[in-house]
């Protein structure tokens, strides 16, 4: 297999993992903003307990995608950085604000008002970041990323501020909210809290289905080639069919309150949607002209990067497994100590 294809596959795999882990954390921040009713404080406590141990660690996958793009596909990295500079900046701003606000809210215990302020910053930045992540995905899937001599031919707004990327952004936010709500139903044994997040999962899942349908319709005018890719290639249709089956299983499991099954099926659904997009986007990194072949570094450089990824993965995966195991076990022990007999 071509080294450029292997490296692009590694980037897609990292994007899937990032969506399943960090995406759920972004969704949790969105639900923190939407907490309501008599159990509002309990909902916020559950969200904080669920994401607290390892939430910053999940950004390692986004960093990996950025570094691999920079090292392996420098022309595409440069073009995306210039043409989509505004949404990329807003993503970075959202990540920084989210992390800072979470720490300030958690450790600044002297004033309830200040904690509420930082809580709002955390929730809004958690919602803003996946919205602009989706907008970037939508923009590189349409035919607007054109950079010549370091200048974006579509300017800094027209490249991404049109219906297709914006709807993809809404789809991204709704999918992350749906994923997070499914995860949170498993993080508590309280039936009332499980019902709260069950209803949120069903609602956000329905919104994501409507957004996916709207994306497909709008793509006819703004991103016809990606729509043809989604509906034309047999292997893409197979992936989409598997995603649809996973969605059906997740909704059925939520309806019958089988939360662990819903969590697994929702994760499979989101992962398959991203894999299907990657397959339909192939071989483009940014349409209409930047592919993994005309933007790649020389083969010897790509092979060295892939060897480095293999060694890094041998260290990273066991480390993450150990980290998750330690912090999750610690959280269970704390909950057991604080649960009234």
Short mmCIF file of C-alpha atoms in Angstrom, two decimals:
data_model
loop_
_atom_site.label_atom_id
_atom_site.label_comp_id
_atom_site.label_asym_id
_atom_site.label_seq_id
_atom_site.Cartn_x
_atom_site.Cartn_y
_atom_site.Cartn_z
CA UNK A 1 0.00 0.00 0.00
CA UNK A 2 1.15 3.55 -0.74
CA UNK A 3 2.77 5.23 2.34
CA UNK A 4 0.56 8.29 1.83
CA UNK A 5 -2.56 6.11 2.09
CA UNK A 6 -1.25 4.46 5.26
CA UNK A 7 -0.56 7.83 6.90
CA UNK A 8 -3.98 9.14 5.86
CA UNK A 9 -5.51 6.00 7.40
CA UNK A 10 -3.67 6.65 10.68
CA UNK A 11 -5.02 10.23 10.70
CA UNK A 12 -8.56 9.00 10.09
CA UNK A 13 -8.21 6.44 12.89
CA UNK A 14 -6.98 9.14 15.28
CA UNK A 15 -9.92 11.36 14.27
CA UNK A 16 -12.37 8.53 15.04
CA UNK A 17 -10.83 7.96 18.49
CA UNK A 18 -10.82 11.71 19.17
CA UNK A 19 -14.50 11.93 18.29
CA UNK A 20 -15.47 9.00 20.51
CA UNK A 21 -13.53 10.27 23.54
CA UNK A 22 -13.17 14.05 23.33
CA UNK A 23 -16.43 14.34 21.40
CA UNK A 24 -18.30 12.92 24.39
CA UNK A 25 -16.55 15.43 26.63
CA UNK A 26 -17.64 18.32 24.40
CA UNK A 27 -21.16 16.94 24.49
CA UNK A 28 -21.01 16.78 28.28
CA UNK A 29 -20.12 20.48 28.31
CA UNK A 30 -23.15 21.19 26.13
CA UNK A 31 -25.42 19.28 28.53
CA UNK A 32 -23.86 21.16 31.45
CA UNK A 33 -25.29 24.32 29.85
CA UNK A 34 -28.68 22.63 29.41
CA UNK A 35 -29.03 21.18 32.94
CA UNK A 36 -32.53 21.88 34.22
CA UNK A 37 -35.27 20.70 36.54
CA UNK A 38 -35.17 19.57 40.18
CA UNK A 39 -32.07 17.43 39.57
CA UNK A 40 -30.03 20.16 37.90
CA UNK A 41 -27.19 20.07 40.44
CA UNK A 42 -27.07 16.27 40.40
CA UNK A 43 -26.86 16.35 36.60
CA UNK A 44 -23.91 18.74 36.78
CA UNK A 45 -22.19 16.63 39.43
CA UNK A 46 -22.58 13.52 37.27
CA UNK A 47 -21.10 15.34 34.25
CA UNK A 48 -18.16 16.60 36.31
CA UNK A 49 -17.49 13.15 37.78
CA UNK A 50 -17.68 11.48 34.38
CA UNK A 51 -15.25 13.76 32.53
CA UNK A 52 -12.99 14.88 35.36
CA UNK A 53 -10.34 12.12 35.45
CA UNK A 54 -8.99 12.07 31.90
CA UNK A 55 -10.72 14.70 29.79
CA UNK A 56 -7.58 16.70 28.84
CA UNK A 57 -5.80 13.50 27.81
CA UNK A 58 -8.19 13.00 24.92
CA UNK A 59 -6.70 15.96 23.04
CA UNK A 60 -3.64 13.84 22.30
CA UNK A 61 -5.52 12.46 19.28
CA UNK A 62 -6.21 15.93 17.85
CA UNK A 63 -2.56 16.87 18.36
CA UNK A 64 -1.56 13.68 16.52
CA UNK A 65 -3.77 14.57 13.53
CA UNK A 66 -2.34 18.11 13.36
CA UNK A 67 1.28 16.93 13.64
CA UNK A 68 0.84 14.21 11.00
CA UNK A 69 -0.84 16.66 8.63
CA UNK A 70 1.97 19.17 9.14
CA UNK A 71 4.76 16.61 8.70
CA UNK A 72 3.24 14.39 6.01
CA UNK A 73 1.02 16.71 3.98
CA UNK A 74 2.51 20.18 4.39
CA UNK A 75 0.87 21.85 1.32
CA UNK A 76 -2.59 20.78 2.51
CA UNK A 77 -1.78 21.87 6.07
CA UNK A 78 -0.70 25.30 4.79
CA UNK A 79 -3.76 25.76 2.59
CA UNK A 80 -6.21 24.74 5.33
CA UNK A 81 -4.45 26.99 7.86
CA UNK A 82 -4.78 29.99 5.52
CA UNK A 83 -8.23 29.44 4.00
CA UNK A 84 -9.84 28.21 7.24
CA UNK A 85 -7.83 30.37 9.61
CA UNK A 86 -10.94 31.83 11.30
CA UNK A 87 -12.69 28.54 12.28
CA UNK A 88 -9.36 26.90 13.18
CA UNK A 89 -8.56 29.84 15.48
CA UNK A 90 -12.01 29.56 17.08
CA UNK A 91 -11.45 25.82 17.66
CA UNK A 92 -8.17 26.53 19.43
CA UNK A 93 -9.80 29.35 21.41
CA UNK A 94 -12.61 27.01 22.44
CA UNK A 95 -10.18 24.30 23.59
CA UNK A 96 -8.17 26.79 25.68
CA UNK A 97 -11.24 28.51 27.17
CA UNK A 98 -12.85 25.18 27.96
CA UNK A 99 -9.83 23.84 29.84
CA UNK A 100 -9.18 27.08 31.71
CA UNK A 101 -12.82 27.59 32.68
CA UNK A 102 -13.16 24.02 33.94
CA UNK A 103 -10.14 24.40 36.23
CA UNK A 104 -11.26 27.83 37.50
CA UNK A 105 -14.78 26.55 38.19
CA UNK A 106 -13.53 23.47 40.02
CA UNK A 107 -10.89 25.05 42.24
CA UNK A 108 -12.25 28.57 42.80
CA UNK A 109 -14.48 27.69 45.74
CA UNK A 110 -14.62 31.16 47.32
CA UNK A 111 -17.57 32.55 45.35
CA UNK A 112 -20.63 30.80 43.93
CA UNK A 113 -21.14 33.66 41.49
CA UNK A 114 -17.62 33.27 40.10
CA UNK A 115 -18.08 29.53 39.79
CA UNK A 116 -21.31 30.06 37.86
CA UNK A 117 -19.53 32.50 35.54
CA UNK A 118 -16.75 30.04 34.73
CA UNK A 119 -19.34 27.29 34.37
CA UNK A 120 -21.03 29.31 31.62
CA UNK A 121 -17.68 29.88 29.88
CA UNK A 122 -16.96 26.13 30.08
CA UNK A 123 -20.35 25.18 28.63
CA UNK A 124 -20.36 27.76 25.81
CA UNK A 125 -16.80 26.94 24.72
CA UNK A 126 -17.63 23.21 24.87
CA UNK A 127 -20.50 23.84 22.45
CA UNK A 128 -18.58 26.22 20.21
CA UNK A 129 -15.60 23.92 19.60
CA UNK A 130 -17.42 20.93 18.00
CA UNK A 131 -19.52 23.37 15.95
CA UNK A 132 -16.39 24.81 14.33
CA UNK A 133 -14.76 21.38 14.09
CA UNK A 134 -17.72 20.32 11.96
CA UNK A 135 -17.51 23.55 9.95
CA UNK A 136 -13.89 22.77 9.07
CA UNK A 137 -14.87 19.23 8.04
CA UNK A 138 -17.67 20.64 5.89
CA UNK A 139 -15.41 23.26 4.29
CA UNK A 140 -12.70 20.80 3.25
CA UNK A 141 -15.43 18.55 1.82
CA UNK A 142 -16.81 21.29 -0.44
CA UNK A 143 -14.87 22.91 -3.29
CA UNK A 144 -13.89 26.16 -1.60
CA UNK A 145 -10.38 25.65 -0.20
CA UNK A 146 -8.33 27.32 -2.97
CA UNK A 147 -5.07 29.05 -2.01
CA UNK A 148 -2.66 30.57 -4.51
CA UNK A 149 0.57 32.34 -3.56
CA UNK A 150 -0.46 32.29 0.08
CA UNK A 151 -3.81 34.00 -0.53
CA UNK A 152 -7.24 32.40 -0.13
CA UNK A 153 -9.17 32.98 -3.37
CA UNK A 154 -12.49 32.71 -1.51
CA UNK A 155 -11.42 35.04 1.26
CA UNK A 156 -11.53 34.24 4.95
CA UNK A 157 -15.33 33.93 5.26
CA UNK A 158 -16.74 32.58 1.99
CA UNK A 159 -14.51 29.49 2.31
CA UNK A 160 -16.49 28.19 5.25
CA UNK A 161 -19.45 30.50 5.96
CA UNK A 162 -22.07 28.99 3.67
CA UNK A 163 -24.89 26.47 4.29
CA UNK A 164 -23.08 23.16 3.84
CA UNK A 165 -20.23 23.65 6.38
CA UNK A 166 -22.59 25.30 8.87
CA UNK A 167 -25.02 22.36 8.75
CA UNK A 168 -22.12 19.92 9.10
CA UNK A 169 -21.15 21.92 12.20
CA UNK A 170 -24.66 21.50 13.63
CA UNK A 171 -24.47 17.77 12.81
CA UNK A 172 -21.14 17.51 14.63
CA UNK A 173 -22.49 19.25 17.75
CA UNK A 174 -25.67 17.14 17.82
CA UNK A 175 -23.72 13.88 17.37
CA UNK A 176 -21.34 14.74 20.21
CA UNK A 177 -24.28 15.68 22.46
CA UNK A 178 -26.02 12.41 21.56
CA UNK A 179 -22.86 10.40 22.22
CA UNK A 180 -22.31 12.10 25.57
CA UNK A 181 -25.88 11.55 26.74
CA UNK A 182 -25.61 7.83 25.88
CA UNK A 183 -22.33 7.58 27.82
CA UNK A 184 -23.78 9.41 30.85
CA UNK A 185 -26.66 6.95 31.22
CA UNK A 186 -24.05 4.32 32.13
CA UNK A 187 -22.13 6.57 34.54
CA UNK A 188 -24.83 6.52 37.23
CA UNK A 189 -27.04 3.98 39.00
CA UNK A 190 -29.70 6.58 39.80
CA UNK A 191 -32.77 5.72 37.64
CA UNK A 192 -33.98 9.34 37.64
CA UNK A 193 -30.66 10.65 36.33
CA UNK A 194 -30.54 7.84 33.79
CA UNK A 195 -33.97 8.90 32.56
CA UNK A 196 -32.83 12.54 32.33
CA UNK A 197 -29.96 11.66 30.01
CA UNK A 198 -31.99 9.01 28.18
CA UNK A 199 -34.45 11.68 27.07
CA UNK A 200 -31.56 13.95 26.06
CA UNK A 201 -29.98 11.14 24.06
CA UNK A 202 -33.22 10.44 22.20
CA UNK A 203 -33.76 14.15 21.47
CA UNK A 204 -30.19 14.88 20.30
CA UNK A 205 -30.14 11.64 18.30
CA UNK A 206 -33.29 12.76 16.47
CA UNK A 207 -31.74 16.19 15.82
CA UNK A 208 -28.60 14.53 14.43
CA UNK A 209 -30.72 12.45 12.05
CA UNK A 210 -32.47 15.60 10.80
CA UNK A 211 -29.12 17.40 10.46
CA UNK A 212 -27.68 14.45 8.50
CA UNK A 213 -30.67 14.57 6.12
CA UNK A 214 -30.29 18.36 5.71
CA UNK A 215 -26.56 17.92 5.03
CA UNK A 216 -27.30 15.46 2.24
CA UNK A 217 -29.88 17.81 0.68
CA UNK A 218 -27.73 20.97 0.90
CA UNK A 219 -24.68 19.11 -0.48
CA UNK A 220 -26.47 18.99 -3.85
CA UNK A 221 -25.76 22.70 -4.38
CA UNK A 222 -22.58 23.21 -2.36
CA UNK A 223 -20.68 19.90 -2.19
CA UNK A 224 -21.97 17.67 -4.95
CA UNK A 225 -18.78 15.60 -5.20
CA UNK A 226 -18.81 14.52 -1.56
CA UNK A 227 -22.52 13.64 -1.91
CA UNK A 228 -21.71 11.56 -4.98
CA UNK A 229 -18.94 9.89 -2.99
CA UNK A 230 -21.36 9.07 -0.15
CA UNK A 231 -23.98 7.62 -2.49
CA UNK A 232 -21.88 6.16 -5.30
CA UNK A 233 -19.10 3.90 -4.00
CA UNK A 234 -20.28 0.42 -2.84
CA UNK A 235 -17.85 0.28 0.13
CA UNK A 236 -19.09 3.68 1.34
CA UNK A 237 -22.69 2.49 1.10
CA UNK A 238 -21.71 -0.58 3.15
CA UNK A 239 -20.23 1.61 5.89
CA UNK A 240 -23.30 3.88 5.85
CA UNK A 241 -25.60 0.87 6.09
CA UNK A 242 -23.67 -0.37 9.13
CA UNK A 243 -23.97 3.11 10.69
CA UNK A 244 -27.73 3.08 10.09
CA UNK A 245 -28.03 -0.36 11.75
CA UNK A 246 -25.99 0.87 14.72
CA UNK A 247 -28.28 3.92 15.00
CA UNK A 248 -31.37 1.69 15.01
CA UNK A 249 -29.85 -0.56 17.71
CA UNK A 250 -28.89 2.47 19.82
CA UNK A 251 -32.39 3.99 19.63
CA UNK A 252 -34.04 0.66 20.42
CA UNK A 253 -31.70 0.14 23.37
CA UNK A 254 -32.38 3.65 24.68
CA UNK A 255 -36.12 3.13 24.35
CA UNK A 256 -35.95 -0.15 26.30
CA UNK A 257 -33.46 1.34 28.83
CA UNK A 258 -30.61 -1.01 27.97
CA UNK A 259 -27.98 1.64 28.48
CA UNK A 260 -24.74 -0.30 28.01
CA UNK A 261 -25.96 -1.59 24.66
CA UNK A 262 -27.00 1.94 23.67
CA UNK A 263 -23.56 3.28 24.60
CA UNK A 264 -21.73 0.70 22.46
CA UNK A 265 -24.10 1.12 19.52
CA UNK A 266 -23.92 4.94 19.64
CA UNK A 267 -20.11 4.80 19.64
CA UNK A 268 -20.20 2.42 16.66
CA UNK A 269 -22.65 4.74 14.88
CA UNK A 270 -20.49 7.86 15.29
CA UNK A 271 -17.29 6.00 14.42
CA UNK A 272 -18.81 4.55 11.24
CA UNK A 273 -20.17 7.96 10.18
CA UNK A 274 -16.64 9.41 10.35
CA UNK A 275 -15.14 6.41 8.54
CA UNK A 276 -17.82 6.75 5.83
CA UNK A 277 -16.99 10.45 5.43
CA UNK A 278 -13.28 9.62 5.16
CA UNK A 279 -13.97 6.98 2.49
CA UNK A 280 -16.17 9.37 0.50
CA UNK A 281 -13.55 12.12 0.79
CA UNK A 282 -10.78 9.85 -0.56
CA UNK A 283 -8.28 10.82 -1.99
CA UNK A 284 -8.88 14.47 -1.09
CA UNK A 285 -7.54 16.20 1.99
CA UNK A 286 -9.19 19.48 0.98
CA UNK A 287 -11.34 19.79 -2.11
CA UNK A 288 -11.07 20.71 -4.91
CA UNK A 289 -7.36 20.18 -5.53
CA UNK A 290 -5.38 18.89 -2.54
CA UNK A 291 -5.11 15.10 -2.37
CA UNK A 292 -3.04 12.74 -0.24
CA UNK A 293 -0.91 12.11 -3.34
CA UNK A 294 -0.13 15.62 -4.62
CA UNK A 295 0.34 17.02 -1.09
CA UNK A 296 2.44 14.29 0.48
CA UNK A 297 6.05 14.43 1.57
CA UNK A 298 8.56 12.08 -0.14
CA UNK A 299 7.98 8.38 0.51
CA UNK A 300 11.07 7.95 2.70
CA UNK A 301 9.80 10.74 4.99
CA UNK A 302 6.33 9.20 5.19
CA UNK A 303 7.77 5.79 6.05
CA UNK A 304 9.88 7.29 8.83
CA UNK A 305 6.81 9.07 10.21
CA UNK A 306 4.86 5.81 10.17
CA UNK A 307 7.69 4.00 11.99
CA UNK A 308 7.63 6.76 14.60
CA UNK A 309 3.84 6.32 14.89
CA UNK A 310 4.32 2.59 15.49
CA UNK A 311 6.83 3.18 18.29
CA UNK A 312 4.71 5.98 19.73
CA UNK A 313 1.61 3.79 19.66
CA UNK A 314 3.47 1.05 21.56
CA UNK A 315 3.98 3.57 24.37
CA UNK A 316 0.75 5.57 24.06
CA UNK A 317 -1.88 2.80 24.08
CA UNK A 318 -0.66 0.99 27.25
CA UNK A 319 -0.17 4.38 28.96
CA UNK A 320 -3.71 5.49 28.18
CA UNK A 321 -5.11 2.13 29.28
CA UNK A 322 -3.27 2.43 32.60
CA UNK A 323 -4.41 6.05 33.02
CA UNK A 324 -8.06 5.22 32.41
CA UNK A 325 -7.90 2.22 34.71
CA UNK A 326 -6.31 4.11 37.60
CA UNK A 327 -8.58 7.15 37.47
CA UNK A 328 -11.78 5.24 36.83
CA UNK A 329 -10.99 2.86 39.70
CA UNK A 330 -10.24 5.85 41.94
CA UNK A 331 -13.56 7.45 41.02
CA UNK A 332 -15.48 4.26 41.83
CA UNK A 333 -13.73 4.05 45.19
CA UNK A 334 -14.63 7.67 45.99
CA UNK A 335 -18.25 7.10 45.01
CA UNK A 336 -18.41 3.95 47.14
CA UNK A 337 -17.05 5.88 50.15
CA UNK A 338 -19.55 8.71 49.71
CA UNK A 339 -22.62 6.58 48.99
CA UNK A 340 -24.95 6.54 52.04
CA UNK A 341 -25.54 3.10 53.55
#
